[in-house]
Coordinates of C-alpha atoms in Angstrom, one line a residue:
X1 CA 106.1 89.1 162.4
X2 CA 102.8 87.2 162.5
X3 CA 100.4 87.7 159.3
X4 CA 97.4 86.7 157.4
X5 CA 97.1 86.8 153.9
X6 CA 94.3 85.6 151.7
X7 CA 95.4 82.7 149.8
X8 CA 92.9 80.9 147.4
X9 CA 89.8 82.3 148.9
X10 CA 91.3 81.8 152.8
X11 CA 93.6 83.6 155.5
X12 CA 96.0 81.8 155.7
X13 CA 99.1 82.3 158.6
X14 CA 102.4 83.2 157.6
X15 CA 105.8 85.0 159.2
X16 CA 107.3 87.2 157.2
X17 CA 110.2 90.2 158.3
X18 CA 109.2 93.4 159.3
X19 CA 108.0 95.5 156.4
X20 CA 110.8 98.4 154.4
X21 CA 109.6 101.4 156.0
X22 CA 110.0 104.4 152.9
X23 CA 110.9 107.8 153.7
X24 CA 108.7 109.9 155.1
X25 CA 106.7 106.8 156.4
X26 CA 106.1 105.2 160.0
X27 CA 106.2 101.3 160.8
X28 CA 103.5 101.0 163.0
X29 CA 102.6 98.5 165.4
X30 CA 99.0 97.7 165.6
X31 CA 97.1 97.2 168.9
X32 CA 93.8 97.0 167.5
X33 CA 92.2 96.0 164.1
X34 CA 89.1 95.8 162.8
X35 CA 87.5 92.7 160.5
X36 CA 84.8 94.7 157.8
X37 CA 82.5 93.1 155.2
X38 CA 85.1 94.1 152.4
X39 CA 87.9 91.6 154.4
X40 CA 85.1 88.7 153.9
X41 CA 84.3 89.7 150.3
X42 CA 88.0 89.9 149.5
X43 CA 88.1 86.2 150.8
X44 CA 85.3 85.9 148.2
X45 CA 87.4 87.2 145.5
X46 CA 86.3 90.9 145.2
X47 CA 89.6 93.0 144.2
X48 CA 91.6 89.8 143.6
X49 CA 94.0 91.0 146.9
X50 CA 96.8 88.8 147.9
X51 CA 98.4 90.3 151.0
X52 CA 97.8 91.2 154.3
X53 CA 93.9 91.4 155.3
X54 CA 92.2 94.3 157.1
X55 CA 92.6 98.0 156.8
X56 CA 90.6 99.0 160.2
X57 CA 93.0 99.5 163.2
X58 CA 94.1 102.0 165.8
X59 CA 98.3 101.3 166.1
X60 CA 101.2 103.1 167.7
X61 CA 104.2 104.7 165.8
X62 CA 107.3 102.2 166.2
X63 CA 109.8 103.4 163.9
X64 CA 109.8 106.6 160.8
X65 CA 112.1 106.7 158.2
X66 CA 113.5 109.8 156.2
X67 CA 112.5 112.7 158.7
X68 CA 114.1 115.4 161.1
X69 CA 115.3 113.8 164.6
X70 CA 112.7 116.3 166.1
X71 CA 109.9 114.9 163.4
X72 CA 110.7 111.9 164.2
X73 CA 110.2 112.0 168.2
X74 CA 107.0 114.1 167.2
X75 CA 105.5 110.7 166.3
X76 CA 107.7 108.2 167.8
X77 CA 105.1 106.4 170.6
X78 CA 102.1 107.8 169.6
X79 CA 98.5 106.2 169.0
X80 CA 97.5 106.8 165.4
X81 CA 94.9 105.2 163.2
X82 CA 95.3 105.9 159.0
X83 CA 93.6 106.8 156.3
X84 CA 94.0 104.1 153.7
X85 CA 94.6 105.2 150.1
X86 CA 98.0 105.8 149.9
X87 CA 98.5 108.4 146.9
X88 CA 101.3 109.6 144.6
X89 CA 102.8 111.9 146.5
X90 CA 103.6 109.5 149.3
X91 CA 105.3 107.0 146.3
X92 CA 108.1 110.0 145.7
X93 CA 106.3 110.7 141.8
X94 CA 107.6 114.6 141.0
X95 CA 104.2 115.1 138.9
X96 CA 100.9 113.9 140.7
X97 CA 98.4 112.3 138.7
X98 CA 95.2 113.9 137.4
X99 CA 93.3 113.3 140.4
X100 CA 96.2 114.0 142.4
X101 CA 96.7 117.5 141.2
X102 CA 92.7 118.0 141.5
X103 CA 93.2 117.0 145.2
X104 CA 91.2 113.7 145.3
X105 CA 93.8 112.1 146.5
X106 CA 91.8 109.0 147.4
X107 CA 90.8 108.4 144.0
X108 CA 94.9 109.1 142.8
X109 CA 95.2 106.8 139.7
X110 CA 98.2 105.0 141.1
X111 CA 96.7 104.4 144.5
X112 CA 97.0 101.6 146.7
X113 CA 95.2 100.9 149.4
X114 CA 95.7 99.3 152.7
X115 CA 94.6 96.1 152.8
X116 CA 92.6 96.3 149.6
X117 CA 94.7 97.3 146.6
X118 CA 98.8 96.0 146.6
X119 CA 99.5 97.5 150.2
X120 CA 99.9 94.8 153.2
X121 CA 97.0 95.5 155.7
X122 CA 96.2 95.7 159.6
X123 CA 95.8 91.8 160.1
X124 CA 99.7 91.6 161.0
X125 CA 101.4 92.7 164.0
X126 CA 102.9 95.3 162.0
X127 CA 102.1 97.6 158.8
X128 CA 103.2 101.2 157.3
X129 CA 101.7 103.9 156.1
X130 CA 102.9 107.2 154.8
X131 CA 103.0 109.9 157.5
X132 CA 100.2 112.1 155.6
X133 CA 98.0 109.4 156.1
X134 CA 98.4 109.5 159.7
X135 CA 96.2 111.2 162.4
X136 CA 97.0 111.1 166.1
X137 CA 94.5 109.8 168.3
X138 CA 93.4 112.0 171.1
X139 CA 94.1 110.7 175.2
X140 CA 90.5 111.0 175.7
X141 CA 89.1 108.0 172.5
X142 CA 90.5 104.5 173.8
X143 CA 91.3 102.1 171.5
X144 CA 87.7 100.1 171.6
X145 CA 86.6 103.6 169.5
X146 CA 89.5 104.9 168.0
X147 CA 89.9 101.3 165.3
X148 CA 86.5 102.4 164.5
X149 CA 88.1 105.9 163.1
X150 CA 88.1 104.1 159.1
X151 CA 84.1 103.5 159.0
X152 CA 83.1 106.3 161.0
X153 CA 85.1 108.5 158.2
X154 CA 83.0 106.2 155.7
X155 CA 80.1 107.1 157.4
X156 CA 80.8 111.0 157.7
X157 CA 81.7 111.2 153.8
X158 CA 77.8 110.9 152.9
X159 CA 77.5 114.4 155.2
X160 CA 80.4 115.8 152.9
X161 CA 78.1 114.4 149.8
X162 CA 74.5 115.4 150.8
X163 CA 73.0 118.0 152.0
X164 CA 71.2 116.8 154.8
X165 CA 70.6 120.7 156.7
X166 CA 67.0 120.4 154.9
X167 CA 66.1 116.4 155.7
X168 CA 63.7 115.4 158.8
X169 CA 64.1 112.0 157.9
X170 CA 66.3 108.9 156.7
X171 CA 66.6 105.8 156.4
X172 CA 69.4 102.8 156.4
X173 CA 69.0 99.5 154.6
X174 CA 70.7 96.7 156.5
X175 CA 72.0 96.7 159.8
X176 CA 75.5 95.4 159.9
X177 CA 78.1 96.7 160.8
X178 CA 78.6 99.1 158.4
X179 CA 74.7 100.5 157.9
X180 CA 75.1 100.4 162.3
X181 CA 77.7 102.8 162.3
X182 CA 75.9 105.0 159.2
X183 CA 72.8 105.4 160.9
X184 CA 74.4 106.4 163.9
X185 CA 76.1 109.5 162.4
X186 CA 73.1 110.3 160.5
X187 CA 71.3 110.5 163.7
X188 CA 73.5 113.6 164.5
X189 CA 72.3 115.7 162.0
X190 CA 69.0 113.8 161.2
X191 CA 65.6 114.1 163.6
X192 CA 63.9 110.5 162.4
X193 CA 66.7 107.9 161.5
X194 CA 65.1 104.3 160.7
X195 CA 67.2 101.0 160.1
X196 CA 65.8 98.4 158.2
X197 CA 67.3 94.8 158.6
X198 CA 66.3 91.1 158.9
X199 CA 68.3 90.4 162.3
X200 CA 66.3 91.2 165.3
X201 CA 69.3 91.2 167.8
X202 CA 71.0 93.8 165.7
X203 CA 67.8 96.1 165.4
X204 CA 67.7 96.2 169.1
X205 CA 71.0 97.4 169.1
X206 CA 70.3 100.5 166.9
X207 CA 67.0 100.9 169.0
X208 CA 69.5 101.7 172.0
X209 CA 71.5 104.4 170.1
X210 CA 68.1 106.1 169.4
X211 CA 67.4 104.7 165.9
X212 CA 64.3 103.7 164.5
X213 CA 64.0 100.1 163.0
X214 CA 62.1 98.1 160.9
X215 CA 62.0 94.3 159.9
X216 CA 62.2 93.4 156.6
X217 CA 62.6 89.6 155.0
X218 CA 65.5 90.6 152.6
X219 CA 63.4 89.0 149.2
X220 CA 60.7 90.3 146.8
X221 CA 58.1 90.6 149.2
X222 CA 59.6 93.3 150.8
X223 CA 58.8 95.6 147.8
X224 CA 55.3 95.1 148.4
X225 CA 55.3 95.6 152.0
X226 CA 57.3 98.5 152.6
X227 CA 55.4 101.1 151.5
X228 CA 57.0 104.4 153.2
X229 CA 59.6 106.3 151.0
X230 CA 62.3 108.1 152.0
X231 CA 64.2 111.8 150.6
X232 CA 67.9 109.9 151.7
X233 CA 68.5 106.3 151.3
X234 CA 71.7 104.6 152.6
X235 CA 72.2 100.9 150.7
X236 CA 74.9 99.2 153.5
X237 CA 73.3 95.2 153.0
X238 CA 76.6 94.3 151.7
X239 CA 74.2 92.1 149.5
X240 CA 73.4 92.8 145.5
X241 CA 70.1 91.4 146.7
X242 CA 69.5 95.3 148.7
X243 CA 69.6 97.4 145.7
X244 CA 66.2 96.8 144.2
X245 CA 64.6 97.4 147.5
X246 CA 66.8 100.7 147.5
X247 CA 65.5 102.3 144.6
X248 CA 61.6 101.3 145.4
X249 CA 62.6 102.7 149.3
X250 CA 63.5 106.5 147.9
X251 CA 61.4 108.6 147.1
X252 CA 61.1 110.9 143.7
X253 CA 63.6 113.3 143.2
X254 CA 65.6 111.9 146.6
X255 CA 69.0 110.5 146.7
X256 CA 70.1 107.2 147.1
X257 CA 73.8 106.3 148.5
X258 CA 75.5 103.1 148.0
X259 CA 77.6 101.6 150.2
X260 CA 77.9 98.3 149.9
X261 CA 80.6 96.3 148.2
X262 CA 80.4 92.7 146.9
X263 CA 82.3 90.4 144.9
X264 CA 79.9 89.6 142.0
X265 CA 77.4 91.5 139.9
X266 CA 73.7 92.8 141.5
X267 CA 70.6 92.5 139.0
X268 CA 69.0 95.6 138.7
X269 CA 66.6 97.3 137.0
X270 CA 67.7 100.9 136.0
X271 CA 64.1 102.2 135.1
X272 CA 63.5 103.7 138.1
X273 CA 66.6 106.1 138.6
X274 CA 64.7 107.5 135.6
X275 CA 60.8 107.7 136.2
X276 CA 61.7 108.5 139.7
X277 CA 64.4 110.7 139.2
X278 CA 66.9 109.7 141.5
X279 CA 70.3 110.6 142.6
X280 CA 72.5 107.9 142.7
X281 CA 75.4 108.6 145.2
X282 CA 78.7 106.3 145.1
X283 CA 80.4 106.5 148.9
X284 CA 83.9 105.3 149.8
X285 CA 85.9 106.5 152.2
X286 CA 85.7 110.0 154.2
X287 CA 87.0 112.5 156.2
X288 CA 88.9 111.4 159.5
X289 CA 89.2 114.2 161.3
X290 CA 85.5 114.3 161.4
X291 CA 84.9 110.6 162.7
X292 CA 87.7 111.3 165.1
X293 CA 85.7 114.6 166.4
X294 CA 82.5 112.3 166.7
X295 CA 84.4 110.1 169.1
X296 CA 86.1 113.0 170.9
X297 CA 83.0 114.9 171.9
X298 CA 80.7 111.2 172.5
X299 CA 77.9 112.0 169.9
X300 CA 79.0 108.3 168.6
X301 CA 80.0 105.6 170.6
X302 CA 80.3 102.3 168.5
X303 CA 82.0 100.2 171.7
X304 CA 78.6 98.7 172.2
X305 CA 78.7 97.3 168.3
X306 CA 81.7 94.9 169.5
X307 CA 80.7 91.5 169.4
X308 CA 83.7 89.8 169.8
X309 CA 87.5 90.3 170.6
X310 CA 89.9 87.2 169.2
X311 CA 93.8 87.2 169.7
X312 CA 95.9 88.1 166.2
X313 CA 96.6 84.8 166.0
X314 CA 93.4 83.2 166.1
X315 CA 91.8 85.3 163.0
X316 CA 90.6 82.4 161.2
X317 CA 88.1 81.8 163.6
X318 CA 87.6 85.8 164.0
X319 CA 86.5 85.7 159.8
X320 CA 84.3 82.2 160.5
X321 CA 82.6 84.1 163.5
X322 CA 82.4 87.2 162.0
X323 CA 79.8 85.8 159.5
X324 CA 77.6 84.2 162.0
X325 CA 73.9 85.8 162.5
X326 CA 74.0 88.2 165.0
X327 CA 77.2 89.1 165.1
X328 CA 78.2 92.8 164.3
X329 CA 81.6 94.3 164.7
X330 CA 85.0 91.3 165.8
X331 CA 88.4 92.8 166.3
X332 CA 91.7 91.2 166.8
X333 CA 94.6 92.0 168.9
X334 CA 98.1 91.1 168.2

């Protein structure tokens, strides 16, 4: 099958066979994946990944492995997108690990994780994933919104984290493709959602979804300028540069979410988390049955975030585009 892997800081084209599918796991054959900010910082060296790029994709079951005939024609054929940290209990261990048995599975000391962590990812024609990972997409969410399922759950996990019955207001910094898709599901639970980012074709598109938006340069002078505060924060830059602006952007006692991962170290000063009182939240990954219900009944439609669709096969350009200004969400299609 055709594949990218990252080699020496680029994705580079390979073949390679059809990957062992274990028992109790589907092969999957993907028809739509996603490029994230995590792909480019992987390129970058964050994680120090070797395989397959991508962990965003919608696919359809092709083969499973170590199930009932009826199991198996259960799934056989069927759309399915996956959650991507692949625990101990799909790797056959008779004791779970500590987190494991605590059930945070995603956090499972002997993880991997799809296109991250020592698992082959979504930039292939091909990929498995244990069937407990697996959620069926419904008839009703097309692809274009289904192999947005991974950062919608992202984005749904802060809901799971905070308390947001209480908050009248919020407020994203950065407006890329991940922060686009945050503020988006904030705005279902939110009144007053405001993005703030530097690109003015992307604020526009948040401005269409309902969102509030604000320009900001992205350097010091931002801190001087910006002077509302806010009881929820959402750091999604994807830049170390956004956490300093962050902590001056929430207000005391109010909680502050990060997002964002980088390859590198951010310079930050901690003082004040402590004179203001902050909560610092660290956000991952999140529930799919939730992003999946946000598709299904419309309150979220992130088609209109799509920039770009390449064929499989041209993903080098896809990861060259995909870091142009203005451009949001690129997808490939093997």
């Amino acid at each position: 099958m055709l594949a990218f892997c990252v080699s020496k800081g680029k994705l580079k084209q390979v073949s390679k066979p059809l990957p062992k599918v274990r028992p109790r796991w589907a092969l999957i054959r993907v028809r739509l994946a996603g490029i994230c900010n995590t792909d480019v910082e992987i390129l970058r060296g964050y994680h120090a990944f070797r395989g397959t790029l991508g962990h965003e994709f919608v696919g359809e079951v092709a083969d499973v492995r170590g199930v009932s005939a009826r199991e198996k024609a259960k799934w056989l054929g069927r759309r399915v997108c996956g959650e991507i940290n692949v625990a101990c209990s799909a790797y056959g261990y008779r004791e779970g690990c500590s987190f494991c048995r605590r059930g945070l599975e995603s956090h499972c000391a002997r993880r991997t994780v799809l296109g991250i962590v020592a698992h082959d990812g979504a930039f292939a024609e091909y990929l498995t994933l244990p069937l407990e990972n697996l959620y069926v997409v419904p008839d009703s969410v097309d692809d274009q919104r289904a192999v947005f399922v991974e950062p919608l759950a992202a984005a749904c996990e802060i809901l799971e984290q905070v308390n947001v019955s209480r908050l009248r207001k919020a407020a994203v910094l950065g407006d890329g493709k991940l922060a686009q898709v945050i503020a988006r599901v904030l705005r279902t639970r939110i009144q007053r959602v405001v993005i703030y980012g530097k690109h003015g074709k992307k604020l526009a598109l948040a401005r269409t979804a309902g969102i509030e938006t604000k320009r900001v340069h992205g350097d010091a002078s931002d801190l001087k300028k910006i002077k509302e505060a806010f009881p929820l924060l959402i750091e999604a830059t994807g830049s170390p540069t956004g956490l300093a602006l962050a902590q001056h952007m929430t207000e005391r006692r109010g909680t502050l979410v990060l997002k964002s991962t980088f390859h590198g170290a951010a310079r930050v000063e901690t003082w004040p988390i402590v004179v203001k009182e902050l909560t610092v939240v660290g956000s991952r990954c999140g529930p799919f049955a939730k992003a999946l219900a946000l598709l299904r009944s419309g309150k979220v439609d992130p088609r209109p975030l799509i920039t770009r669709t390449f064929p499989l096969a041209d993903a080098q350009k896809a990861i060259q585009f995909t870091q142009k200004q203005g451009v949001i969400k690129v997808l490939l299609r093997p």
